[in-house]
Short mmCIF file of C-alpha atoms in Angstrom, two decimals:
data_model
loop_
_atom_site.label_atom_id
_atom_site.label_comp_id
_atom_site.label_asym_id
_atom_site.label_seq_id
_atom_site.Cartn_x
_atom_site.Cartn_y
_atom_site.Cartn_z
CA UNK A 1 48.96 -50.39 63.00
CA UNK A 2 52.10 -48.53 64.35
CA UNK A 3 50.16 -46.10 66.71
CA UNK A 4 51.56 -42.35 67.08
CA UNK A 5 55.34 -42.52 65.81
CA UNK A 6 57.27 -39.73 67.17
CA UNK A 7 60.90 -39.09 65.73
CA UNK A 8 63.79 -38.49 66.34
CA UNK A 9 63.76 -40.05 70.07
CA UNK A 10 66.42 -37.74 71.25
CA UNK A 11 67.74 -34.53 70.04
CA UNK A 12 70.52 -32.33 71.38
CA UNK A 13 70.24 -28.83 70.02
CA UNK A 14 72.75 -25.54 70.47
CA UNK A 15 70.84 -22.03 71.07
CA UNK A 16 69.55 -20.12 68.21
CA UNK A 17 69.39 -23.41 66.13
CA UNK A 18 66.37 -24.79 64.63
CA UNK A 19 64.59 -28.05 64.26
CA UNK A 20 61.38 -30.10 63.73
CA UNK A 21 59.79 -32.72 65.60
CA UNK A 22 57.96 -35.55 63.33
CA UNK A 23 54.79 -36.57 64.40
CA UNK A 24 52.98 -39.10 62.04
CA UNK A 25 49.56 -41.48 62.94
CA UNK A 26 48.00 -44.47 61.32
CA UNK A 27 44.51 -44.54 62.88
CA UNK A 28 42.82 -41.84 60.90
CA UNK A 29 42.21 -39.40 63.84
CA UNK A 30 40.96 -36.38 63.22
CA UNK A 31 42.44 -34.66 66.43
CA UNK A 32 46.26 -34.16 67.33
CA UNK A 33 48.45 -32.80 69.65
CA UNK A 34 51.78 -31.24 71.05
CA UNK A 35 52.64 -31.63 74.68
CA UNK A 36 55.95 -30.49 76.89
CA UNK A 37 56.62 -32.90 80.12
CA UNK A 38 58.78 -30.44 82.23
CA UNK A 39 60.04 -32.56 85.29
CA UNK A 40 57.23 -31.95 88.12
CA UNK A 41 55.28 -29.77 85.97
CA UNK A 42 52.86 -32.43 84.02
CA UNK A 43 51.70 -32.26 80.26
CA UNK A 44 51.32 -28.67 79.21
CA UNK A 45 49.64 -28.02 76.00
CA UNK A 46 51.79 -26.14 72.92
CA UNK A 47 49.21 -26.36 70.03
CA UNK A 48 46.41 -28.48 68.30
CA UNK A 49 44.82 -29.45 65.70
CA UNK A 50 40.99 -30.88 64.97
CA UNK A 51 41.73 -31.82 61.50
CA UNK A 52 43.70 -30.70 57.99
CA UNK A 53 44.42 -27.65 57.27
CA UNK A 54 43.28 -26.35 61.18
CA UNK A 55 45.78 -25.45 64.05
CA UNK A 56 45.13 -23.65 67.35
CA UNK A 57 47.43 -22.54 70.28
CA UNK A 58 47.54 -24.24 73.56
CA UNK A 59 48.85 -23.44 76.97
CA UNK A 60 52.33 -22.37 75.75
CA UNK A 61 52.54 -21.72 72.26
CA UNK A 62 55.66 -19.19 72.19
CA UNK A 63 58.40 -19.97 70.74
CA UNK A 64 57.00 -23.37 68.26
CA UNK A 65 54.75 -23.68 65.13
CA UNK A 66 53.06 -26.39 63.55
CA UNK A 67 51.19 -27.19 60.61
CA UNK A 68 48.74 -29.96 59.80
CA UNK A 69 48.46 -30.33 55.70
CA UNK A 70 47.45 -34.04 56.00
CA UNK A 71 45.35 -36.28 58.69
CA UNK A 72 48.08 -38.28 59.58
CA UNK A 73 51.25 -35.51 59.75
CA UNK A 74 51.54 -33.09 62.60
CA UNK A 75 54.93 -31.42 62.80
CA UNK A 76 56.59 -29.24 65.49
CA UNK A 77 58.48 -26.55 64.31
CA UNK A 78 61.14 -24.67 66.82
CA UNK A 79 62.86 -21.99 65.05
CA UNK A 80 65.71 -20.35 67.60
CA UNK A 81 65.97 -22.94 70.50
CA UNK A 82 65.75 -21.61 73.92
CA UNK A 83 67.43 -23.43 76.93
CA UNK A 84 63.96 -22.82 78.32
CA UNK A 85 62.89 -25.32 75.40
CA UNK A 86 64.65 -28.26 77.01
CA UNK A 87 61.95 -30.91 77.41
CA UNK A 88 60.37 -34.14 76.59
CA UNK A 89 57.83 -33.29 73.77
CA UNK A 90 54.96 -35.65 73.23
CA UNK A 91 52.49 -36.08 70.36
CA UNK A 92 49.10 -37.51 70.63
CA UNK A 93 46.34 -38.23 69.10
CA UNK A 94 42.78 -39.24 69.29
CA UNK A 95 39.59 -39.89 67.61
CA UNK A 96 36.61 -37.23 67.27
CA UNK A 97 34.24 -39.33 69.73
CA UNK A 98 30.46 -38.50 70.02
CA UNK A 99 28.18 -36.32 72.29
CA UNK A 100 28.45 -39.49 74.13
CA UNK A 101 31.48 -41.00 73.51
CA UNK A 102 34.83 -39.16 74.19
CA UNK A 103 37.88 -40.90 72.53
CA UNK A 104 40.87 -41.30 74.87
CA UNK A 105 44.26 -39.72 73.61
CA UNK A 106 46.78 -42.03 72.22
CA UNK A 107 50.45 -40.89 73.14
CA UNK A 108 54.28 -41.07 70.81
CA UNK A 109 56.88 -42.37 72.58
CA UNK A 110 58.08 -39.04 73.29
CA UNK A 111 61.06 -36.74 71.83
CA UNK A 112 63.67 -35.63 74.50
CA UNK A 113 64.92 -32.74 73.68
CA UNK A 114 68.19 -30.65 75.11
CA UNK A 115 69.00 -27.24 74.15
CA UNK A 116 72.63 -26.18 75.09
CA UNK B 1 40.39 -21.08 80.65
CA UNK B 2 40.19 -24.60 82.59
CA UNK B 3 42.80 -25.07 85.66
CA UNK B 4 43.34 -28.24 86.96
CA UNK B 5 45.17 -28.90 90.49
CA UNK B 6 46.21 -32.29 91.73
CA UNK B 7 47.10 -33.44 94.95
CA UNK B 8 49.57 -34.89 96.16
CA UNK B 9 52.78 -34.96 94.13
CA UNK B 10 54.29 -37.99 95.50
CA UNK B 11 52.40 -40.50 97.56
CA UNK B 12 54.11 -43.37 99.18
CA UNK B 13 51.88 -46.81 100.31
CA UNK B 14 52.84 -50.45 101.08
CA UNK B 15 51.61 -52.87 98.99
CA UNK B 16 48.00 -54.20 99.60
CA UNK B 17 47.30 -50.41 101.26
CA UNK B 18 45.12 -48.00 99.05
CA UNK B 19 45.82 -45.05 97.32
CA UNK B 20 43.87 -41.82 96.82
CA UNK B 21 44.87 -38.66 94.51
CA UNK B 22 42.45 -35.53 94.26
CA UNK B 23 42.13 -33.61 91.60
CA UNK B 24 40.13 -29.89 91.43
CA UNK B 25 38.83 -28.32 88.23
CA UNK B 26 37.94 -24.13 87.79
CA UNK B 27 35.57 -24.66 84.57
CA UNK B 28 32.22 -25.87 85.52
CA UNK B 29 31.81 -26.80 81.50
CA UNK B 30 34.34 -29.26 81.79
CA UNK B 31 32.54 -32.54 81.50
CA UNK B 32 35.15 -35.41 81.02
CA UNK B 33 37.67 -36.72 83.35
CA UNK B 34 40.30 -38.95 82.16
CA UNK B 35 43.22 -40.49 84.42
CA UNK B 36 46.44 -41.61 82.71
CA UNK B 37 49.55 -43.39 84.13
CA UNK B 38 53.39 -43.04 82.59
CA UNK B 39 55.43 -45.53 84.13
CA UNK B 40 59.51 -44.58 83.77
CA UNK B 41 60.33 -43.46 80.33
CA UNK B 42 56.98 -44.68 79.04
CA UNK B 43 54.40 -42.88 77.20
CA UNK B 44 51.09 -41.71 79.47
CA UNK B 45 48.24 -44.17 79.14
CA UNK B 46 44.58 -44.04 79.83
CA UNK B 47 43.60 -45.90 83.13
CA UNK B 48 39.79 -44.51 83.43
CA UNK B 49 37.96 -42.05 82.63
CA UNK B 50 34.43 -40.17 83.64
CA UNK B 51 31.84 -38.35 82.27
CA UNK B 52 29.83 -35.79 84.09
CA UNK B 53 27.22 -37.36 84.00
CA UNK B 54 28.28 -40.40 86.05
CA UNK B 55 29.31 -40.33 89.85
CA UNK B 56 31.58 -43.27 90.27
CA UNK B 57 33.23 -45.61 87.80
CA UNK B 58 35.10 -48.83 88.59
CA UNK B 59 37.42 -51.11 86.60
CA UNK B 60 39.16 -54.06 89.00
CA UNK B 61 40.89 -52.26 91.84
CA UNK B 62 41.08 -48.35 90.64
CA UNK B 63 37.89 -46.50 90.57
CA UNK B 64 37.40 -42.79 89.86
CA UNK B 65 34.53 -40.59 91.63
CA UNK B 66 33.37 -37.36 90.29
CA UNK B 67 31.84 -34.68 92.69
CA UNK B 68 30.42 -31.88 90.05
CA UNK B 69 29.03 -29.61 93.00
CA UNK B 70 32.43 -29.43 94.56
CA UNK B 71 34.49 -29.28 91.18
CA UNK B 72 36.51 -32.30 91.97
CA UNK B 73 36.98 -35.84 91.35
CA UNK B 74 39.09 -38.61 92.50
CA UNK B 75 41.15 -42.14 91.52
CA UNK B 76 40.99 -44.76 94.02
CA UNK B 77 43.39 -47.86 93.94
CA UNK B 78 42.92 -50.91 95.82
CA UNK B 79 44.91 -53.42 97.37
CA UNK B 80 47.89 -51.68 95.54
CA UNK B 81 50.74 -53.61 94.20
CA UNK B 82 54.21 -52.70 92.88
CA UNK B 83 53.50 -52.48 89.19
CA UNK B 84 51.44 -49.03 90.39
CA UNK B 85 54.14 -47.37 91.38
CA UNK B 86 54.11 -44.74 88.04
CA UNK B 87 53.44 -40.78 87.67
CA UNK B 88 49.41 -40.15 87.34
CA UNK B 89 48.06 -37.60 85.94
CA UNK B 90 44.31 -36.46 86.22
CA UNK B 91 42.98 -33.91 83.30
CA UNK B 92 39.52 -31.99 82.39
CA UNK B 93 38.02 -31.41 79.20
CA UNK B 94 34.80 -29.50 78.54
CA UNK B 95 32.87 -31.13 75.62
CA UNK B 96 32.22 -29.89 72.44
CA UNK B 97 33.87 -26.14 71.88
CA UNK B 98 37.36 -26.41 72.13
CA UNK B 99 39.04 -29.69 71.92
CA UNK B 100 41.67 -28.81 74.91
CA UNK B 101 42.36 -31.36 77.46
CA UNK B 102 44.44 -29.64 80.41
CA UNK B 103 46.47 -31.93 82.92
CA UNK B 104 47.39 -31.81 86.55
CA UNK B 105 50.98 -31.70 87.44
CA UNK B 106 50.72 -35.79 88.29
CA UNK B 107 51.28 -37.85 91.39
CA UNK B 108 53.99 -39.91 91.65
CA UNK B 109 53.05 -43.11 93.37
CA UNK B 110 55.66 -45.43 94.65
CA UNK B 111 54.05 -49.34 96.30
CA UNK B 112 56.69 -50.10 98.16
CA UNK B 113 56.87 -54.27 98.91
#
């Protein structure tokens, strides 16, 4: 049971290029997500998803896209990198949890991303 | 949408001392409360967490306390050692609805020996 795997690890991108983050997870959860760590600035939200085929914005969608066409895939899609992109980008995921039960969020290992 | 404020940023103790971080939350449908910790170049991690429904929940030497009236809840740690220094983050979900769980900007606790 590998968890959240998150690749690549690092990533050093020029302006105006493009990319996508991997996001994969063996634990059948229904729920995933993209966060940005900013230094100071906490976890801010970019999009979601409660299941296949469903995807909703977060906090700070501009600028990425995802798409969720199995349970277990969840890729992050930047199409003209931004310096204001620079980041560490986390994936997570968690269970759907009850009316009585919430299921804690399991976190990648991060992507760090540089845009230059 | 929800809004979540933590306080402080950095908080500096000597070991055995306690620690307390605040957090506030602007959506009175927000009903869970989880606390995670991200050492250095580490993933976040759940520590605790809280329902609405419950006032105070302990687990060894952290404990978190939820004030609904007031909007705002709380991690305690005990006798703190050095292996808490980390970044802490407190976040607010509101059940059912959307599935969004917003952060606070984290604390960054350093136990010094």
């Amino acid at each position: 049971n590998a968890g959240v795997t998150q690749t690549p690890k690092f990533r050093i991108l020029k302006i105006g290029q493009s990319m996508t983050l991997q996001c994969t997870q063996d634990m059948n959860h229904n729920y995933m997500y993209w966060y940005r760590q900013d230094p100071g600035m906490g976890l801010k939200l970019i999009y979601y998803s409660v299941g296949a085929g469903i995807t909703d914005k977060g906090e700070v969608p501009n600028g990425y896209n995802v798409s969720r066409s199995t349970t277990e895939d969840f890729p992050l899609r930047l199409e003209l990198a931004a310096p204001s992109q620079t980041s560490v980008y986390f994936c997570a995921s968690r269970d759907r949890g009850s009316s009585s039960y919430n299921s804690p969020l399991h976190f990648g290992n991060g992507t760090r991303l540089t845009v230059t | 949408g929800e809004n979540v404020e933590q306080h402080p940023s950095t908080l500096s103790v000597q070991e055995g001392d306690s620690a307390v971080i605040k957090c506030t939350y602007s959506d009175s449908a927000s009903n869970y409360f989880p606390w995670y910790k991200q050492e250095l170049g580490k993933r976040p991690q759940l520590i605790i967490d809280i329902r609405s429904n419950v006032g105070e929940k302990k687990d060894q030497r952290i404990a978190v306390t939820l004030n609904k009236t007031a909007k705002h809840f709380s991690l305690h740690i005990t006798e703190t050692q050095p292996e808490d220094s980390a970044v802490y983050f407190c976040a607010a979900k509101t059940q059912g609805g959307s599935e969004k769980l917003v952060f606070g900007k984290g604390t960054k606790l350093t136990v010094n020996p």
